[in-house]
Amino acid sequence: MNSIKSRALELLSDGTVKRVIGWEKGEGEADWSPALFETAEEMNSFVYGDYAGSNLSKYCLKFNLAEGKTLVVLKPCDTLSFNQLLHEHRLNREKFYIIGAGCKGMKDENGRLLKCNACKGKDFEVYDEIIDDEESRKPLNVFDRMIGVAELEKMTAEERYEFWRGELSRCIRCNACRNVCPACTCVKCVFDNPASGVQSKAPVTDFEENMFHIIRAFHVAGRCTDCGECSRVCPQNIPLHLLNRKFIKDMNELYGDHQAGVGTEERTPLTSYTKEDAEPSVVHERGNA
Amino acid sequence: MSVTNPNWKPKIVAFCCNWCSYAGADLAGSGRMSYPADVKIIRVPCSCRVNPMFILRAFERGADGVIICGCHPGDCHYTSGNYYARRRLTMLFSMLDYLGIERGRTRVEWVSAAEGAKFSKTMNEFVETITNLGENRKLGDIRCKKS
Ligand code: SF4
Ligand code: SF4
Ligand code: FES
């Protein structure tokens, strides 16, 4: 969609925005990265298309207090992350010009992205204008995103333990999953606390591996839009979405359906309650032990 | 899991909120209702002060079971702390279960300041559950095991 590029250039040139957050080509054919464009000349390398998989919402944080407006190109699912950041008062809506970009499902060198196989639809939660076409409004064929979680739930505890040891023991604590996550926006992260004993270092024991992953997923529970970025960037191919989706599934089942980033309601399942909520013992009473 | 160390005795960490459960424990003590010495009580201002990290750390440093006690729903001295705690702890316990950690190792119980007997009964039960489950190996740091 070339019109996105020309429209962005137009808004940059007429001074409506001071900068543009978009994508540029990397070394390989399928290797596109987020990029910042501040001049018409820099805009030459702006691209949008099949490999624009990364979610640019998180990059907005850096420009929230910058001078002037920032233009950001967001796909439908990315607007959920942006909207969630608005709910959390982390972004100031006035400071951004959002072009909602039509999306036909994104790819990398291995084909369609995992997250696009669980596409959440083609609606934009927030935007200033939408640039799309007939083709990008068609819904994608998707899988039931909870299948993976349900399969694990059917296993015995011992099998699950083995499964997760196999996955989590590969973690090198590069922190890419945390850094890319639009829900992880604390200025000071627990994992950067020098007194924690786990500050930016490779896990030494099983415990540290488990702990990092439990806490990472827990801290975004209720706010994770299931944007799929964490699993996408993990260099070790750890299925982080299976942790996030477990929380999503549990919260939906126990506290009612919730999709983070939709609408204007700021309360999430873990920042609200009802007097009739289930007791924690429900966990002990169900399914496979 | 089988108990390999013949000298093993369960170590239990109990997070008790200051206003109800800690007072309940006190009452159990002054009423001479016994509960096992393997239960180590950590006093917290409210059940919702218990950060998931506290629970994981307790396991890391050698706990075999962790129990969180607070005021009965509706009675929290900060009005709603235990309602939030209830959701969070449910989610955390479910995640531990999902990772294959024995689900009996975690528990929540609401104990009021007047329920000394309930406190002692709960602790006795929990110690028994943990004794049956055996030593915590899945979520501990082996370097923290002294014996
Ligand atoms: S991106 Fe993958 S390897 Fe890196 S810290 Fe996250 S889970 Fe571990
Ligand atoms: S946890 Fe993963 S899927 Fe959820 S918002 Fe963060 S990056 Fe996206
Ligand atoms: S003060 Fe006891 S649970 Fe909040």
XYZ file of C-alpha atoms and ligand atoms in Angstrom:
456
model
C 0.000 0.000 0.000
C 1.974 2.878 -1.325
C -0.684 5.350 -0.271
C 0.389 4.927 3.359
C 3.861 6.060 2.482
C 2.711 9.060 0.461
C 0.182 10.100 3.097
C 2.810 9.869 5.850
C 5.215 11.885 3.741
C 2.547 14.498 3.149
C 1.813 14.885 6.863
C 5.513 15.090 7.645
C 6.153 17.672 4.942
C 3.255 19.947 5.875
C 4.352 19.932 9.500
C 1.315 18.133 10.964
C 3.731 15.597 12.440
C 7.358 15.903 13.430
C 8.310 12.294 12.860
C 7.013 8.994 11.571
C 7.338 5.568 13.170
C 7.192 2.880 10.525
C 9.252 0.068 9.001
C 12.299 -0.205 6.812
C 13.898 -3.127 5.018
C 16.685 -4.991 6.726
C 19.295 -7.288 5.270
C 17.099 -10.193 4.243
C 13.981 -10.118 2.099
C 11.741 -10.925 5.068
C 13.639 -8.877 7.604
C 11.810 -5.597 8.156
C 12.415 -3.567 11.274
C 10.746 -0.694 13.074
C 12.310 2.608 12.097
C 12.058 6.314 12.783
C 11.798 8.837 9.939
C 12.301 12.533 10.581
C 12.869 13.991 7.110
C 11.383 13.598 3.655
C 14.667 12.113 2.554
C 14.630 9.465 5.267
C 11.096 8.578 4.195
C 12.544 7.079 1.021
C 13.271 3.871 2.886
C 9.803 3.657 4.502
C 7.982 0.427 3.641
C 4.640 -1.150 4.428
C 3.546 -4.575 3.304
C 3.679 -8.288 3.980
C 6.607 -8.202 6.389
C 5.507 -5.316 8.586
C 4.750 -7.694 11.432
C 6.172 -5.741 14.336
C 3.802 -3.877 16.602
C 4.894 -0.242 16.772
C 2.793 0.793 19.792
C 5.612 0.352 22.252
C 7.903 2.687 20.325
C 5.393 5.473 20.909
C 6.344 5.625 24.590
C 9.615 7.205 23.700
C 7.904 10.111 21.948
C 5.091 10.734 24.393
C 6.848 13.789 25.781
C 8.686 14.757 22.612
C 7.975 18.024 20.864
C 5.203 17.932 18.275
C 3.116 15.072 17.034
C 4.348 11.642 16.084
C 2.784 9.669 13.272
C 2.530 5.968 13.897
C 1.276 3.291 11.538
C -0.789 0.661 13.317
C -2.398 -2.518 12.074
C -5.780 -3.495 13.561
C -4.286 -5.667 16.326
C -1.630 -3.035 17.085
C -4.351 -0.513 17.855
C -5.433 -2.729 20.765
C -1.996 -2.349 22.310
C -2.044 1.393 21.720
C -5.497 1.674 23.249
C -4.423 -0.377 26.254
C -1.569 2.084 26.768
C -4.129 4.887 26.662
C -6.173 3.081 29.339
C -3.073 2.939 31.484
C -2.348 6.633 30.921
C 1.012 5.767 29.488
C 0.358 7.567 26.218
C -1.222 10.906 25.480
C -3.646 10.537 22.588
C -3.082 14.162 21.498
C 0.545 13.531 20.755
C -0.023 10.913 18.075
C -1.414 10.782 14.595
C -2.477 7.225 13.899
C -2.763 5.813 10.425
C -4.713 2.583 10.637
C -3.142 0.323 8.061
C -5.076 -2.470 6.376
C -3.515 -5.889 6.938
C -3.823 -9.135 4.984
C -1.891 -11.153 7.553
C 1.837 -10.679 8.031
C 4.668 -13.033 7.184
C 8.264 -13.802 7.943
C 10.655 -16.157 6.162
C 8.678 -19.136 7.465
C 5.313 -17.998 6.188
C 2.374 -16.440 7.989
C 3.077 -15.266 11.523
C 1.797 -17.330 14.390
C -0.081 -14.321 15.736
C -1.885 -13.821 12.436
C -3.210 -17.357 12.647
C -5.122 -16.083 15.668
C -6.133 -12.789 14.051
C -8.465 -10.778 16.257
C -10.287 -9.129 13.375
C -10.003 -6.090 11.183
C -11.408 -3.360 13.417
C -9.306 -0.414 14.498
C -9.760 0.636 18.126
C -8.095 4.028 17.686
C -7.072 5.929 14.560
C -7.035 9.308 12.886
C -7.500 7.857 9.458
C -7.638 4.399 7.938
C -5.898 3.403 4.734
C -6.895 -0.063 3.617
C -8.475 -1.854 0.671
C -11.080 -4.482 -0.118
C -8.609 -7.338 0.252
C -7.382 -6.298 3.710
C -10.894 -6.075 5.103
C -11.574 -9.762 4.501
C -11.350 -11.842 7.670
C -8.473 -14.316 7.848
C -8.874 -18.019 8.444
C -7.915 -18.517 12.032
C -7.361 -21.374 14.458
C -8.858 -21.548 17.925
C -6.056 -19.851 19.817
C -6.755 -21.789 23.002
C -6.092 -25.223 21.502
C -2.490 -25.276 22.666
C -3.467 -24.343 26.213
C -6.257 -26.903 26.306
C -3.895 -29.645 25.161
C -1.505 -28.875 27.981
C -4.335 -28.809 30.485
C -5.256 -32.328 29.459
C -1.802 -33.649 30.319
C -0.818 -34.859 33.760
C 1.121 -32.500 36.019
C 4.250 -34.548 35.471
C 3.927 -34.263 31.680
C 3.325 -30.557 31.898
C 6.344 -30.171 34.105
C 8.516 -32.001 31.590
C 7.084 -29.980 28.721
C 7.841 -26.664 30.392
C 11.298 -27.708 31.563
C 12.079 -28.499 27.952
C 10.850 -25.106 26.802
C 11.940 -22.809 29.594
C 15.398 -24.301 30.040
C 16.281 -22.850 26.630
C 15.743 -19.278 27.816
C 18.898 -17.186 27.672
C 17.297 -14.214 29.456
C 17.988 -11.873 26.592
C 14.873 -9.985 27.777
C 13.688 -9.509 24.187
C 10.198 -10.726 25.127
C 9.974 -8.124 27.849
C 11.487 -5.322 25.812
C 9.180 -5.793 22.854
C 5.998 -6.157 24.889
C 3.671 -3.153 24.677
C 2.175 -4.127 28.031
C 5.587 -4.135 29.752
C 6.119 -0.437 30.222
C 7.436 0.050 33.749
C 10.271 2.538 33.832
C 11.970 0.357 36.420
C 11.348 -3.329 35.847
C 11.605 -5.909 38.646
C 14.056 -7.785 36.492
C 16.378 -4.777 36.468
C 16.473 -4.506 40.224
C 20.106 -5.030 41.251
C 18.972 -6.394 44.614
C 16.795 -9.079 43.056
C 19.620 -11.437 42.229
C 18.115 -12.010 38.795
C 19.060 -8.733 37.145
C 19.690 -9.111 33.424
C 21.528 -12.353 33.565
C 21.107 -15.820 32.199
C 19.166 -18.097 34.547
C 21.387 -20.295 36.667
C 18.806 -22.700 38.017
C 15.470 -24.195 37.040
C 13.952 -21.938 39.599
C 15.187 -18.760 37.969
C 13.856 -19.886 34.602
C 10.444 -20.661 36.012
C 10.358 -17.515 38.074
C 11.172 -15.178 35.204
C 8.464 -16.678 33.064
C 5.784 -16.815 35.733
C 6.416 -13.230 36.788
C 6.710 -11.897 33.244
C 3.388 -13.413 32.257
C 1.761 -12.476 35.561
C 2.736 -8.830 35.311
C 0.948 -8.479 31.980
C -2.039 -10.656 32.884
C -5.252 -8.800 32.128
C -3.366 -6.200 30.097
C -1.806 -8.509 27.512
C -3.704 -8.089 24.269
C -2.273 -11.363 22.940
C -0.472 -9.374 20.263
C 1.996 -12.209 19.853
C 5.133 -10.095 19.793
C 6.878 -11.937 22.633
C 6.719 -15.320 20.909
C 7.652 -13.732 17.610
C 10.880 -12.177 18.849
C 12.119 -14.974 21.102
C 15.402 -16.181 19.607
C 14.925 -19.499 21.364
C 11.413 -20.106 20.028
C 9.901 -20.411 23.461
C 6.069 -20.471 23.153
C 5.428 -17.533 25.476
C 1.923 -17.191 24.078
C 1.030 -20.443 25.827
C 1.700 -18.728 29.160
C -0.141 -15.516 28.284
C -3.084 -17.394 26.848
C -3.365 -19.574 29.919
C -3.988 -16.442 31.989
C -6.393 -15.118 29.366
C -8.303 -18.401 29.273
C -8.537 -18.628 33.057
C -9.662 -15.043 33.437
C -12.257 -15.399 30.698
C -13.626 -18.554 32.278
C -13.685 -17.282 35.841
C -14.305 -13.556 35.513
C -16.036 -13.166 32.167
C -14.710 -12.483 28.690
C -12.216 -9.690 28.443
C -10.086 -8.519 25.555
C -7.423 -6.068 26.681
C -7.314 -2.903 24.627
C -10.950 -2.876 23.548
C -13.294 -0.003 24.355
C -12.841 2.588 27.072
C -13.120 0.516 30.252
C -9.843 0.882 32.112
C -10.365 -1.825 34.697
C -8.905 -5.204 33.856
C -9.877 -8.548 35.408
C -7.062 -8.284 37.936
C -7.838 -4.717 38.932
C -11.467 -5.481 39.639
C -13.421 -8.065 41.601
C -16.862 -9.231 42.543
C -17.957 -10.484 45.922
C -18.962 -13.785 44.360
C -15.591 -14.598 42.781
C -14.404 -18.201 42.923
C -12.085 -19.175 45.751
C -8.496 -20.086 44.803
C -9.349 -23.672 45.669
C -11.115 -23.992 42.269
C -7.653 -24.639 40.903
C -7.267 -27.620 43.189
C -10.619 -29.044 42.353
C -10.524 -29.195 38.583
C -9.171 -31.479 35.873
C -5.877 -33.333 35.831
C -3.542 -33.254 38.797
C 7.148 -37.811 44.758
C 8.929 -40.086 47.168
C 10.720 -38.768 50.176
C 14.391 -39.515 49.779
C 15.788 -37.729 52.779
C 14.813 -39.666 55.923
C 15.267 -36.574 58.066
C 12.988 -34.487 55.907
C 10.288 -32.526 57.639
C 7.941 -30.266 55.729
C 8.688 -26.556 55.832
C 5.621 -24.399 55.568
C 5.484 -20.651 55.088
C 2.248 -18.991 56.172
C 1.617 -15.389 55.132
C -0.889 -14.029 57.629
C -2.566 -10.662 57.464
C -1.994 -8.559 60.526
C -5.605 -7.841 61.353
C -7.341 -11.180 61.265
C -5.252 -14.226 60.629
C -2.217 -13.197 62.637
C -4.525 -12.462 65.519
C -6.157 -15.829 64.883
C -2.755 -17.480 65.169
C -2.185 -15.587 68.389
C -5.448 -16.826 69.762
C -4.545 -20.368 68.799
C -1.316 -19.917 70.751
C -2.850 -18.378 73.857
C -5.626 -20.961 73.768
C -2.955 -23.683 73.684
C -4.301 -25.121 70.468
C -1.355 -26.722 68.843
C -0.117 -26.427 65.295
C 3.128 -27.900 63.965
C 6.337 -25.999 64.583
C 7.198 -26.452 60.899
C 4.843 -23.615 60.071
C 6.720 -20.317 59.855
C 4.434 -17.316 60.016
C 5.227 -14.153 58.105
C 3.070 -11.236 59.078
C 1.862 -9.007 56.265
C -0.378 -5.937 56.521
C -3.051 -7.469 54.302
C -3.430 -10.588 52.192
C -3.143 -8.425 49.090
C 0.368 -7.416 50.162
C 1.495 -10.871 49.107
C 3.287 -10.389 45.836
C 3.599 -13.533 43.686
C 7.328 -13.115 44.017
C 7.060 -13.685 47.816
C 5.497 -17.055 47.174
C 8.028 -18.081 44.558
C 10.896 -16.910 46.772
C 9.578 -18.949 49.672
C 9.659 -22.036 47.474
C 13.097 -21.127 46.197
C 14.506 -20.857 49.697
C 13.215 -24.251 50.682
C 9.525 -24.066 51.540
C 7.541 -27.173 50.688
C 4.190 -25.462 50.943
C 2.938 -21.874 51.085
C -0.353 -20.822 52.601
C -1.843 -17.342 52.572
C -4.320 -16.380 55.275
C -6.416 -13.245 55.353
C -9.628 -11.817 56.698
C -12.851 -13.348 55.426
C -14.113 -11.761 52.206
C -15.972 -8.633 53.213
C -13.946 -8.219 56.419
C -10.652 -6.930 55.038
C -9.458 -3.979 57.076
C -8.622 -2.165 53.871
C -12.107 -2.993 52.545
C -11.213 -4.836 49.374
C -7.623 -6.105 49.624
C -8.596 -9.723 49.960
C -10.959 -9.530 46.976
C -8.065 -8.487 44.775
C -5.808 -11.040 46.423
C -8.369 -13.749 45.744
C -8.250 -13.163 42.001
C -4.490 -12.794 41.830
C -3.772 -15.859 43.904
C -6.253 -17.913 41.918
C -4.418 -16.937 38.741
C -1.008 -17.628 40.238
C -2.005 -21.029 41.611
C -3.495 -21.954 38.280
C -0.268 -20.991 36.522
C 1.813 -23.065 38.933
C -0.471 -25.995 38.244
C -0.088 -25.381 34.504
C 3.686 -25.544 34.883
C 3.303 -28.906 36.535
C 3.951 -27.866 40.143
C 1.887 -29.983 42.547
C -1.247 -27.969 43.206
C -1.520 -28.993 46.849
C 1.547 -26.935 47.704
C -0.376 -23.692 47.660
C -3.466 -22.769 49.593
C -5.529 -19.789 50.693
C -7.611 -19.773 53.851
C -9.672 -16.971 55.391
C -9.211 -16.954 59.156
C -10.695 -14.328 61.446
C -9.220 -13.078 64.719
C -11.741 -15.188 66.595
C -10.940 -18.404 64.765
C -7.982 -19.750 66.689
C -9.336 -23.259 66.333
C -9.735 -22.887 62.585
C -6.176 -21.630 62.340
C -4.785 -24.606 64.170
C -6.938 -27.067 62.230
C -5.989 -25.509 58.872
C -2.290 -25.672 59.657
C -2.473 -29.260 60.812
C -4.304 -30.215 57.635
C -1.904 -28.336 55.414
C 1.148 -29.911 57.032
C -0.417 -33.276 56.456
C -1.056 -32.530 52.769
C 2.526 -31.394 52.301
C 3.897 -34.395 54.181
C 2.043 -36.605 51.727
C 3.325 -34.638 48.747
C 6.887 -34.875 50.005
C 9.758 -32.551 49.430
C 9.389 -29.677 46.981
C 11.851 -30.321 44.206
C 10.204 -28.681 41.247
C 10.237 -25.090 42.370
C 13.200 -24.938 44.688
C 16.761 -23.862 44.233
C 18.843 -26.888 45.142
C 21.588 -24.575 46.354
C 19.285 -23.364 49.099
C 18.762 -26.832 50.528
C 20.974 -27.145 53.542
C 20.553 -30.731 54.580
S 12.929 -13.645 24.349
Fe 13.044 -15.857 24.714
S 15.195 -16.275 25.310
Fe 14.855 -14.071 25.494
S 14.295 -13.769 27.664
Fe 12.361 -13.991 26.506
S 11.891 -16.193 26.604
Fe 14.058 -15.961 27.202
S 2.849 -10.501 26.640
Fe 3.377 -10.913 24.453
S 1.365 -11.119 23.478
Fe 0.991 -10.091 25.428
S 1.050 -7.892 24.995
Fe 3.148 -8.519 25.603
S 4.235 -8.996 23.680
Fe 2.012 -8.952 23.216
S -6.488 -6.777 56.203
Fe -6.784 -8.947 56.380
S -7.033 -9.451 54.283
Fe -6.875 -7.291 54.098
